[in-house]
XYZ file of C-alpha atoms in Angstrom:
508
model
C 7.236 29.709 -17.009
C 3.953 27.994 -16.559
C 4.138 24.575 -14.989
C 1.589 21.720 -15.241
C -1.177 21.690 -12.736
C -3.362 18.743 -11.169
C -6.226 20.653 -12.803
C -4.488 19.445 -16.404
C -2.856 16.442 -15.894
C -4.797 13.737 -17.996
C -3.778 10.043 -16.376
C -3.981 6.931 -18.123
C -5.487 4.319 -14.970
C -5.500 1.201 -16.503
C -7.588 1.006 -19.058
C -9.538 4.159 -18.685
C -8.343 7.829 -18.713
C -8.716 10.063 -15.345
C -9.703 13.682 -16.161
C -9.346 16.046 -13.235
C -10.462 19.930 -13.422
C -9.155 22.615 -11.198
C -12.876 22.766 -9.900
C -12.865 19.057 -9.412
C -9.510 18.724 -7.568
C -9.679 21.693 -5.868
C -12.753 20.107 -4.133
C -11.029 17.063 -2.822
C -10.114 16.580 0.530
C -6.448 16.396 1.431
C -5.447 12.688 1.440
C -2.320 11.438 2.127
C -1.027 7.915 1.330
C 2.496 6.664 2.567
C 4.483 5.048 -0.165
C 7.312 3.071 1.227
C 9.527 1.478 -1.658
C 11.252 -1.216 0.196
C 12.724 -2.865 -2.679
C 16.449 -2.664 -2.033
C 19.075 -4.407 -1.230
C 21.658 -2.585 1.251
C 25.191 -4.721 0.895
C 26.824 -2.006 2.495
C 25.412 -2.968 5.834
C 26.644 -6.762 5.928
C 26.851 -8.964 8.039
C 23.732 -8.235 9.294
C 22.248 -7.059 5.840
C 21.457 -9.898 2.870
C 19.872 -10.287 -0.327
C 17.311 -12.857 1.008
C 17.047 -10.600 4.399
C 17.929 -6.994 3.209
C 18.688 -3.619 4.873
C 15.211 -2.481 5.675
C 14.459 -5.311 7.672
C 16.746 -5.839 10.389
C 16.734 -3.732 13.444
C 19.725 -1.884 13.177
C 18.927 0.998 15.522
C 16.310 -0.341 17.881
C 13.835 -2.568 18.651
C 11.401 -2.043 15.429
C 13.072 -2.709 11.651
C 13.753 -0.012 9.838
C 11.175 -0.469 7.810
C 8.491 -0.784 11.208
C 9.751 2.368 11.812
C 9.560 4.224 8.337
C 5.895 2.609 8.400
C 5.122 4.127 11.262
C 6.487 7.674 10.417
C 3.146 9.214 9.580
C 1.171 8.117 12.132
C -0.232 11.288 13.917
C 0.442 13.544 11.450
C -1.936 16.671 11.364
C -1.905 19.501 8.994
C -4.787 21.607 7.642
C -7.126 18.726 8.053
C -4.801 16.395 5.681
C -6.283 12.702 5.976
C -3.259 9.642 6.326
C -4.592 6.690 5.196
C -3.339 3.007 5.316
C 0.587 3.018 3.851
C 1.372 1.064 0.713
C 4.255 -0.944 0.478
C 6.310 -1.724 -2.626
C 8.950 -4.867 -2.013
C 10.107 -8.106 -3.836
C 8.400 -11.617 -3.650
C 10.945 -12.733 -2.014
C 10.480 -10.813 0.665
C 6.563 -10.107 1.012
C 6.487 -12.701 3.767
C 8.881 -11.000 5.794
C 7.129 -7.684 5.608
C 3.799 -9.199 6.167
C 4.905 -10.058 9.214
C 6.670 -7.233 10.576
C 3.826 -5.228 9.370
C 1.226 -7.454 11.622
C 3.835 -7.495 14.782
C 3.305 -4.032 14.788
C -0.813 -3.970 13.916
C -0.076 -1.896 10.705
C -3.109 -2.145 8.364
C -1.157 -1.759 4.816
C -1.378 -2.744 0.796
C 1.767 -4.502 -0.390
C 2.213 -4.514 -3.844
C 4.795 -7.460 -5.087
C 7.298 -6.259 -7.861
C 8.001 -8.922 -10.271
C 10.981 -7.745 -10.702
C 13.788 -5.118 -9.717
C 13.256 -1.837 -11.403
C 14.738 0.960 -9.406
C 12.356 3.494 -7.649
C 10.365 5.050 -10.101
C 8.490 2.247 -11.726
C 7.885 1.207 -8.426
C 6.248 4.560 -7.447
C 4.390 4.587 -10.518
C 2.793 1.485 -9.387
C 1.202 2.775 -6.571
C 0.332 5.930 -8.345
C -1.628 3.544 -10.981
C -3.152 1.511 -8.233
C -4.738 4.893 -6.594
C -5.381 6.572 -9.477
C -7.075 2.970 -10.758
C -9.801 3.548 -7.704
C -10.427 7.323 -8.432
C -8.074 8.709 -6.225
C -6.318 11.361 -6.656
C -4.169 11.617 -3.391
C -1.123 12.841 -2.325
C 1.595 10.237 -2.522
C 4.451 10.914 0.196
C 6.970 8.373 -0.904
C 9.979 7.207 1.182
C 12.298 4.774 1.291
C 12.668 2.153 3.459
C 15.529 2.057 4.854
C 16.340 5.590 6.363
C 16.309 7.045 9.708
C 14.544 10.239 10.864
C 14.731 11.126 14.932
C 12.602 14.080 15.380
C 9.396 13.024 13.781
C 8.070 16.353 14.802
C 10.549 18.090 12.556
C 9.980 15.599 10.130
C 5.677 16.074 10.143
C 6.615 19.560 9.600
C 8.858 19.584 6.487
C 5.984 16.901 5.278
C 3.409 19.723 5.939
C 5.169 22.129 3.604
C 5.695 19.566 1.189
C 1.601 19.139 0.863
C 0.899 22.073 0.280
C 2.958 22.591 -2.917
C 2.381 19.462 -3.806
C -1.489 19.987 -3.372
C -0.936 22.850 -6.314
C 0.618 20.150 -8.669
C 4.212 20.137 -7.276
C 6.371 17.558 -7.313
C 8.390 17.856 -4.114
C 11.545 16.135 -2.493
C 12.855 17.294 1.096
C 16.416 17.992 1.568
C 18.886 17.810 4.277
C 20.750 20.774 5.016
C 24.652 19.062 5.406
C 26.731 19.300 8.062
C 29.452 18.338 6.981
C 30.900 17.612 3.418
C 30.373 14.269 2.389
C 30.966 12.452 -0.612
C 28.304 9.701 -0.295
C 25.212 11.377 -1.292
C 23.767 13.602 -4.182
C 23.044 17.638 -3.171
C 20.275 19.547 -4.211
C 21.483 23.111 -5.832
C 18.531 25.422 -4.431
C 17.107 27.816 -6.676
C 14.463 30.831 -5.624
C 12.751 31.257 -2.493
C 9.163 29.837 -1.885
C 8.450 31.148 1.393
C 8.423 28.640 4.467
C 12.352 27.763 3.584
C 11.286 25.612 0.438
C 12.829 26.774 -2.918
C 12.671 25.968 -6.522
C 14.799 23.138 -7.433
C 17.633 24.759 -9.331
C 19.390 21.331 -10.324
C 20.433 18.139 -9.306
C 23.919 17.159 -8.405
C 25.845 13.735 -8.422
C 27.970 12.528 -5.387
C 31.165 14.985 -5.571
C 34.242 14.818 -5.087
C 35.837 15.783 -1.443
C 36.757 19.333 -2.527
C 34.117 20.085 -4.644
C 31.442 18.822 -1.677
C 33.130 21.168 0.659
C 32.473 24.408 -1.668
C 28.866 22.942 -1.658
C 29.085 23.060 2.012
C 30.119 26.758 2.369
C 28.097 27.932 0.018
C 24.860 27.244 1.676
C 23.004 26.550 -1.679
C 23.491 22.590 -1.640
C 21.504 20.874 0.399
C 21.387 16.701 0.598
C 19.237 15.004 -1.334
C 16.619 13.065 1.337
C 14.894 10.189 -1.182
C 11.294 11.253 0.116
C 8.815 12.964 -2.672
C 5.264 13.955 -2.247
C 3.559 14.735 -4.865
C 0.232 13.667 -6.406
C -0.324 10.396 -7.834
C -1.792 11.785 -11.072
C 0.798 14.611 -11.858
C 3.354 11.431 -10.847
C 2.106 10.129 -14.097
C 1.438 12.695 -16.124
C 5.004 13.911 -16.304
C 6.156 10.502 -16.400
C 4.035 10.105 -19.501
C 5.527 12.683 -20.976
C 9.421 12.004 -19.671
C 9.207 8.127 -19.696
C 6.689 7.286 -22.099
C 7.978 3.709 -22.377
C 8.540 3.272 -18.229
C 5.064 5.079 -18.182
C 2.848 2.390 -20.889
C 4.856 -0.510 -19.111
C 3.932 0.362 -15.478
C 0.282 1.455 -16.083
C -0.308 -1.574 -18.320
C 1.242 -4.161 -15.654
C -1.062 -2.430 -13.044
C -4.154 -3.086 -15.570
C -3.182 -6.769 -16.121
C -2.188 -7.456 -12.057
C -3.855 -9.839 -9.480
C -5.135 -10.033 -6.278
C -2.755 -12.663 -4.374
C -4.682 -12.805 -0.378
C -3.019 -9.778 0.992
C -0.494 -9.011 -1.853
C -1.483 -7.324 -4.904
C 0.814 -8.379 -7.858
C 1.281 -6.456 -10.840
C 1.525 -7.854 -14.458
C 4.610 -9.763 -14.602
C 5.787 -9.557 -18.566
C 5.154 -5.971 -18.792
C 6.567 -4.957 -15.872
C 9.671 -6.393 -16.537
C 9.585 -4.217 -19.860
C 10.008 -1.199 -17.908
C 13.217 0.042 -17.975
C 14.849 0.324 -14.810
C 15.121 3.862 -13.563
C 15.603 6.382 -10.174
C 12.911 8.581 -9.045
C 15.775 11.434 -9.686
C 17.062 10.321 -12.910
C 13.697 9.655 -14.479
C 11.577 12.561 -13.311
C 13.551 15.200 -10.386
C 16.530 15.895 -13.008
C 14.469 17.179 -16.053
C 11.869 19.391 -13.758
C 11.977 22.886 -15.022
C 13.776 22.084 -18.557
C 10.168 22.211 -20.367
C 7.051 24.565 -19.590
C 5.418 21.138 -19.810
C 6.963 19.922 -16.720
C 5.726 20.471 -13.153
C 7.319 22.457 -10.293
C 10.023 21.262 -8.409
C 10.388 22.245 -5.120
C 12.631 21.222 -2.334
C 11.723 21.721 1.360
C 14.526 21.654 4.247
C 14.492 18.373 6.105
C 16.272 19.051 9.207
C 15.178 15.779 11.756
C 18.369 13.876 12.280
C 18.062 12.227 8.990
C 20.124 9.379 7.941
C 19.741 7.850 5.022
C 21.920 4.447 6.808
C 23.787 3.615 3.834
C 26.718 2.130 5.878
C 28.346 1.061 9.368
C 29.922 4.895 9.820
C 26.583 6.053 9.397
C 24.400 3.413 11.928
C 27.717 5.092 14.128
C 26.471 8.462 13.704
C 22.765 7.939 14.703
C 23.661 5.987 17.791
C 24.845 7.433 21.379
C 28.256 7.253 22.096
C 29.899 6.820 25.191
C 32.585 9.413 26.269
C 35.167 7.715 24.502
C 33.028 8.534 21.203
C 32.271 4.502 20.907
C 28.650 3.643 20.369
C 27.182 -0.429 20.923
C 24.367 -2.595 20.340
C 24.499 -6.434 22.131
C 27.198 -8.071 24.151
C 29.991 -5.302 24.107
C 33.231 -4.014 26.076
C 35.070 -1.345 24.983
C 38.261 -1.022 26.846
C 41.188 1.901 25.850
C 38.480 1.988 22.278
C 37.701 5.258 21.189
C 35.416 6.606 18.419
C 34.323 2.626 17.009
C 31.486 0.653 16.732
C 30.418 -3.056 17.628
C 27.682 -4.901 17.056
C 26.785 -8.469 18.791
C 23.848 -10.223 17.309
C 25.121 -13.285 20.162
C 28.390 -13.531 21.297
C 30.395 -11.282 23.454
C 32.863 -8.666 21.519
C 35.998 -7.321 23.439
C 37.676 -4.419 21.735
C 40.746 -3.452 23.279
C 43.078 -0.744 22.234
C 41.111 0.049 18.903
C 40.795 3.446 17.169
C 37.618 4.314 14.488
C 36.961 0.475 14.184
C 33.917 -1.133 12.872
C 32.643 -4.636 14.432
C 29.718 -6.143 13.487
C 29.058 -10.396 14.605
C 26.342 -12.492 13.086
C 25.385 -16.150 13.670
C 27.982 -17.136 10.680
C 30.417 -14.046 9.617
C 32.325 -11.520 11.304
C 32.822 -7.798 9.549
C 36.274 -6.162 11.081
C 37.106 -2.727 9.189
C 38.087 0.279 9.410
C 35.669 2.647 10.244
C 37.056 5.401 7.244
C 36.434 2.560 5.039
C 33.461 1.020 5.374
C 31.866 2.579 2.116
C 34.234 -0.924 0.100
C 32.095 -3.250 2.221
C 30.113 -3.016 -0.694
C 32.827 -3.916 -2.761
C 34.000 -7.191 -0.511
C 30.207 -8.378 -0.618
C 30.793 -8.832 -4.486
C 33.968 -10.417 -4.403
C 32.626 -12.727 -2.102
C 29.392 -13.189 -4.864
C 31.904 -13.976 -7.056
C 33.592 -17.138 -4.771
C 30.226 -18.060 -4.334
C 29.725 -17.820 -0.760
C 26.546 -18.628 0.555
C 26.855 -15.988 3.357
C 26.179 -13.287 0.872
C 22.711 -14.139 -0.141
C 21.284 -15.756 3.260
C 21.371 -16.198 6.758
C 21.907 -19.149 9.214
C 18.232 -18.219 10.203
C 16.188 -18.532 7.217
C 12.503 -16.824 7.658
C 9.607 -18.519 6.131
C 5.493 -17.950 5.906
C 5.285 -20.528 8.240
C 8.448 -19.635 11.069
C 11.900 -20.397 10.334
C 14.571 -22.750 10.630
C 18.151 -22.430 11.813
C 20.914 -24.447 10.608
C 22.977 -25.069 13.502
C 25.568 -27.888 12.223
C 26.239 -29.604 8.842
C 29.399 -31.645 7.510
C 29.946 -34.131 4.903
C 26.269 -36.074 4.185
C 24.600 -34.657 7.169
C 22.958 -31.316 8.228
C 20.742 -30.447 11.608
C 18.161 -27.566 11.707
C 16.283 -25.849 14.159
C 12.730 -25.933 13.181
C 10.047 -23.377 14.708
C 7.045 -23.767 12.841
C 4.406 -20.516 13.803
C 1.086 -21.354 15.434
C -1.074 -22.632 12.349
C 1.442 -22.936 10.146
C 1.863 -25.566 7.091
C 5.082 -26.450 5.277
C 4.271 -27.123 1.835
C 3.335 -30.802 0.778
C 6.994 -31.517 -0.703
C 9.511 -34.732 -0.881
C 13.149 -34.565 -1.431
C 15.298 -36.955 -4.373
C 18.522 -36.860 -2.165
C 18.060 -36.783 1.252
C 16.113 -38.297 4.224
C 14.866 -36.435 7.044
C 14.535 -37.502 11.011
C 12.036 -35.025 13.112
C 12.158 -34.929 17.032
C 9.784 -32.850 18.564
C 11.492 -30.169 21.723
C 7.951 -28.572 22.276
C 4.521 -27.937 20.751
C 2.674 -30.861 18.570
C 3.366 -31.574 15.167
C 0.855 -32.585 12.506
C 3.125 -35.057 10.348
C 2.336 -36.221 6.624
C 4.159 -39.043 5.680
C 2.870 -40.915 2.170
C -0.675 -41.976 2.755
C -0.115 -41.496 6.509
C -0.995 -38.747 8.725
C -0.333 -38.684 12.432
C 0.596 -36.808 15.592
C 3.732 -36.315 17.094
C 4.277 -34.414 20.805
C 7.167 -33.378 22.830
C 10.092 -36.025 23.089
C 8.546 -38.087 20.231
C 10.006 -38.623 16.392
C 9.751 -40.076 13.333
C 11.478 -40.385 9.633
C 10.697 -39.307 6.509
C 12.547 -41.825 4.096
C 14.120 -40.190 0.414
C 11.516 -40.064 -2.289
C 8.455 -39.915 0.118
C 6.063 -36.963 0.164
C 5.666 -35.494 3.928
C 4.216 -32.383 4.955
C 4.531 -30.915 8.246
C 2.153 -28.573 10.299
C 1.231 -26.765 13.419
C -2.497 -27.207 14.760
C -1.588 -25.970 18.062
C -1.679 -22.369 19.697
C 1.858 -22.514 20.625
C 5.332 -22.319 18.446
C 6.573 -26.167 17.528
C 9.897 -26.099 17.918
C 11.924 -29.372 16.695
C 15.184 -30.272 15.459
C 15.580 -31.690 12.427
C 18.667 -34.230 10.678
C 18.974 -34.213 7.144
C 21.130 -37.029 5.764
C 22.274 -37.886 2.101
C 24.537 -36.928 -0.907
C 23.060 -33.778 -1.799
C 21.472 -30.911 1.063
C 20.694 -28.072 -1.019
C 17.421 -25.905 -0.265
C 16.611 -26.894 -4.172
C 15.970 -30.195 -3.454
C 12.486 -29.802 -2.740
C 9.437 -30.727 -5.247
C 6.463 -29.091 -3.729
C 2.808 -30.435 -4.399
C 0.842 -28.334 -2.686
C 1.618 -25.120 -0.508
C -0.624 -22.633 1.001
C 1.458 -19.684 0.340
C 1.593 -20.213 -3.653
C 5.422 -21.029 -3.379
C 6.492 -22.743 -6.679
């Protein structure tokens, strides 16, 4: 069967058409780009996991975020004089801020491009293939998500150096786990014939099986896990989705042609993005590879690193060390007569006594106790509790913003007091509020204060009020966090209640 090469693939970029020979592409150095698609959500992981602060940005294992660390997985990678340049980053508006931020704690140099919209993993793949493809290069795309864990990076740069090199012949490659054990949460890999270097033709894809049925797959030693990581090259990515997707295909490429430039952020064409259906990297592309002499090679390539892909509290278990009494902790813990169970403190101190395969996790505002052999329906509780309408679902009691955050440490009936810390040369958007009045009292730092046709300075110990109706802005000139508490008082204290004028981070 003959198989689509980089040499034929004919890309639509925008508004132009990029035509790469063999000769051509064969000259082109090696270049590797990290894609990281951190557009997910990760309910299975609350408390600690939200919809306004997701999975891939808490620090679940360690001090960097998962996503910090998934950033950082390619750096010092070296294989046959591949090149890694600066990563590319695909998340949500809502939380571009957020990553900006944890990409600059960690001085990572990186493009984030700003879906409008949630479309599943491969329009947001074909994004980033546009956007190279868009500036003449062809490189290799090694996409991962966000939100997994890999220990032995060494391992890891290895399977990724197989992985180039088919996908440097017009491959498109996943890596996959070989299981140790049979579980039910994730999709296998059936592998087909030998490639040399332990990489085989993908024979077929395979849902999330039953118990029985995933321990056959376990015994036969044909199944291996499916990983969520791809390389491939960014033109072949849209060549074959051209052909399998035409509509997810036109959609992508033409909200790449009609995006912006927003400071760091690029963001792509709004309407026709959204007309993009919504679709897996598997389901649109991996599962039809080898059906059509049109399609490319598929090729899987063993993964064996300590990967996890995190997807709930049993798993953050299993990547952690345990004490002898199989119990693994992160925070303020004792453990006493506990075996095999988990606990997490994000404050205040959690005493498990006489516990067996328990989960534990404490946040600012909710507690998670469950069994540890069920925490796969925490996924299931987070909706019911969507449906009661709890705030604790989407957000929170720290809220992040551009400019800091703000912590809301005690509200009741007409009244509500925040924490304010305002980042060094930050600006809260020009704003005033039909329901509620505001007092300020600076703790530390100075405060630039708007107030109506006033504008002042406030320092440590001082105040002021900002009466209902009245636009107010407030601001940090100082090198030093402002830190000051804030009292909200009226009928209504909803975040909505806010009419902005003017903002410097192009907040509506």
């Amino acid at each position: 069967m003959s198989h689509t090469s980089v040499g034929e693939a004919e890309v639509a970029c925008g508004e132009s058409e990029v035509v790469r020979t063999e000769k051509s592409t064969a000259a082109l150095a090696t270049r590797l780009v990290p894609v990281v698609l951190a557009g997910g959500a990760g309910s299975r992981l609350w408390p600690m996991s939200r919809e306004h602060y997701p999975k891939q940005l808490i620090d679940v294992l360690g001090s960097d975020s998962l996503l910090q660390a998934t950033v950082q997985r390619m750096e010092g990678f070296r294989a046959d004089g591949s090149m890694v340049s600066a990563p590319i980053i695909v998340c949500g508006d809502e939380h571009r801020f957020v990553t900006s931020e944890q990409l600059r704690a960690r001085g990572i140099d990186a493009r984030i491009v700003v879906e409008p919209a949630r479309r599943d993993t491969a329009p947001a793949l074909t994004i980033a293939a546009a956007d190279l493809c868009s500036e003449g290069d062809d490189a290799i795309i090694v996409a991962m998500p966000a939100d997994h864990a890999i220990e032995n990076l060494v391992a890891f740069h290895s399977a990724i150096a197989v992985a180039v090199q088919h996908a440097q012949r017009g491959a498109i490659v996943t890596l996959g786990v070989p299981p140790t054990r049979p579980d039910t949460g994730f999709g296998y890999i059936r592998l087909g014939s030998e490639l040399g270097r332990g990489a085989h033709r993908i024979a077929s894809f395979v849902e999330k099986p039953a118990a029985e049925l995933a321990e056959q797959y376990l015994a036969s030693g044909r199944y291996w896990w499916n990983s969520g990581i791809f390389a491939v090259r960014a033109s072949v990515w849209l060549a074959m989705l051209r052909i399998m997707q035409p509509v997810m295909h036109d959609a992508c490429v033409l909200a790449h042609a009609q995006g912006t430039h927003d400071g760091a952020y690029f963001r792509p064409g709004a309407d026709a993005f959204k007309s993009s259906p919504a679709d897996s990297i598997d389901y649109a592309v991996m599962e039809r590879l080898g059906s059509d002499e049109r399609f490319a090679d598929g090729v899987v390539v063993p993964l064996d690193a300590g990967w996890s892909d995190l997807g709930s509290w049993d798993a953050v278990w299993e990547a952690l060390d345990k004490d002898a009494d199989g119990n693994a902790a992160r925070g303020r813990v004792v453990f006493e007569g506990t075996t095999s169970s988990f606990a997490h403190s994000q404050g205040r101190l959690i005493a498990c006594v006489g516990l067996t395969n328990v989960v534990v996790v404490e946040t600012d505002d909710a507690v998670l106790v469950a069994d540890r052999s069920r925490v796969q329906e925490v996924k299931s509780v987070v909706s019911r509790m969507r449906a009661l309408q709890a705030p604790e679902v989407d957000a929170h009691r720290k809220v992040r913003r551009p400019w800091g955050y703000y912590d809301s440490i005690d509200h009741g009936e007409r009244f509500q007091v925040k924490r304010i810390v305002v980042n060094p040369g930050g600006r809260l958007s020009l704003q005033l509020h039909h329901h509620r009045a505001e007092h300020w009292i600076v703790v530390s730092g100075t405060a630039l204060v708007t107030r109506g046709n006033e504008e002042f300075m406030l320092s440590e110990n001082q105040s002021t009020f900002i009466p209902l109706g009245v636009t107010h802005r407030l601001e940090n000139p100082g090198k030093l966090p402002l830190e000051l508490i804030e009292v909200q008082s009226g009928p209504y204290l909803g975040e909505d209640d806010i009419v902005r004028f003017d903002d410097t981070y192009g907040r509506a």
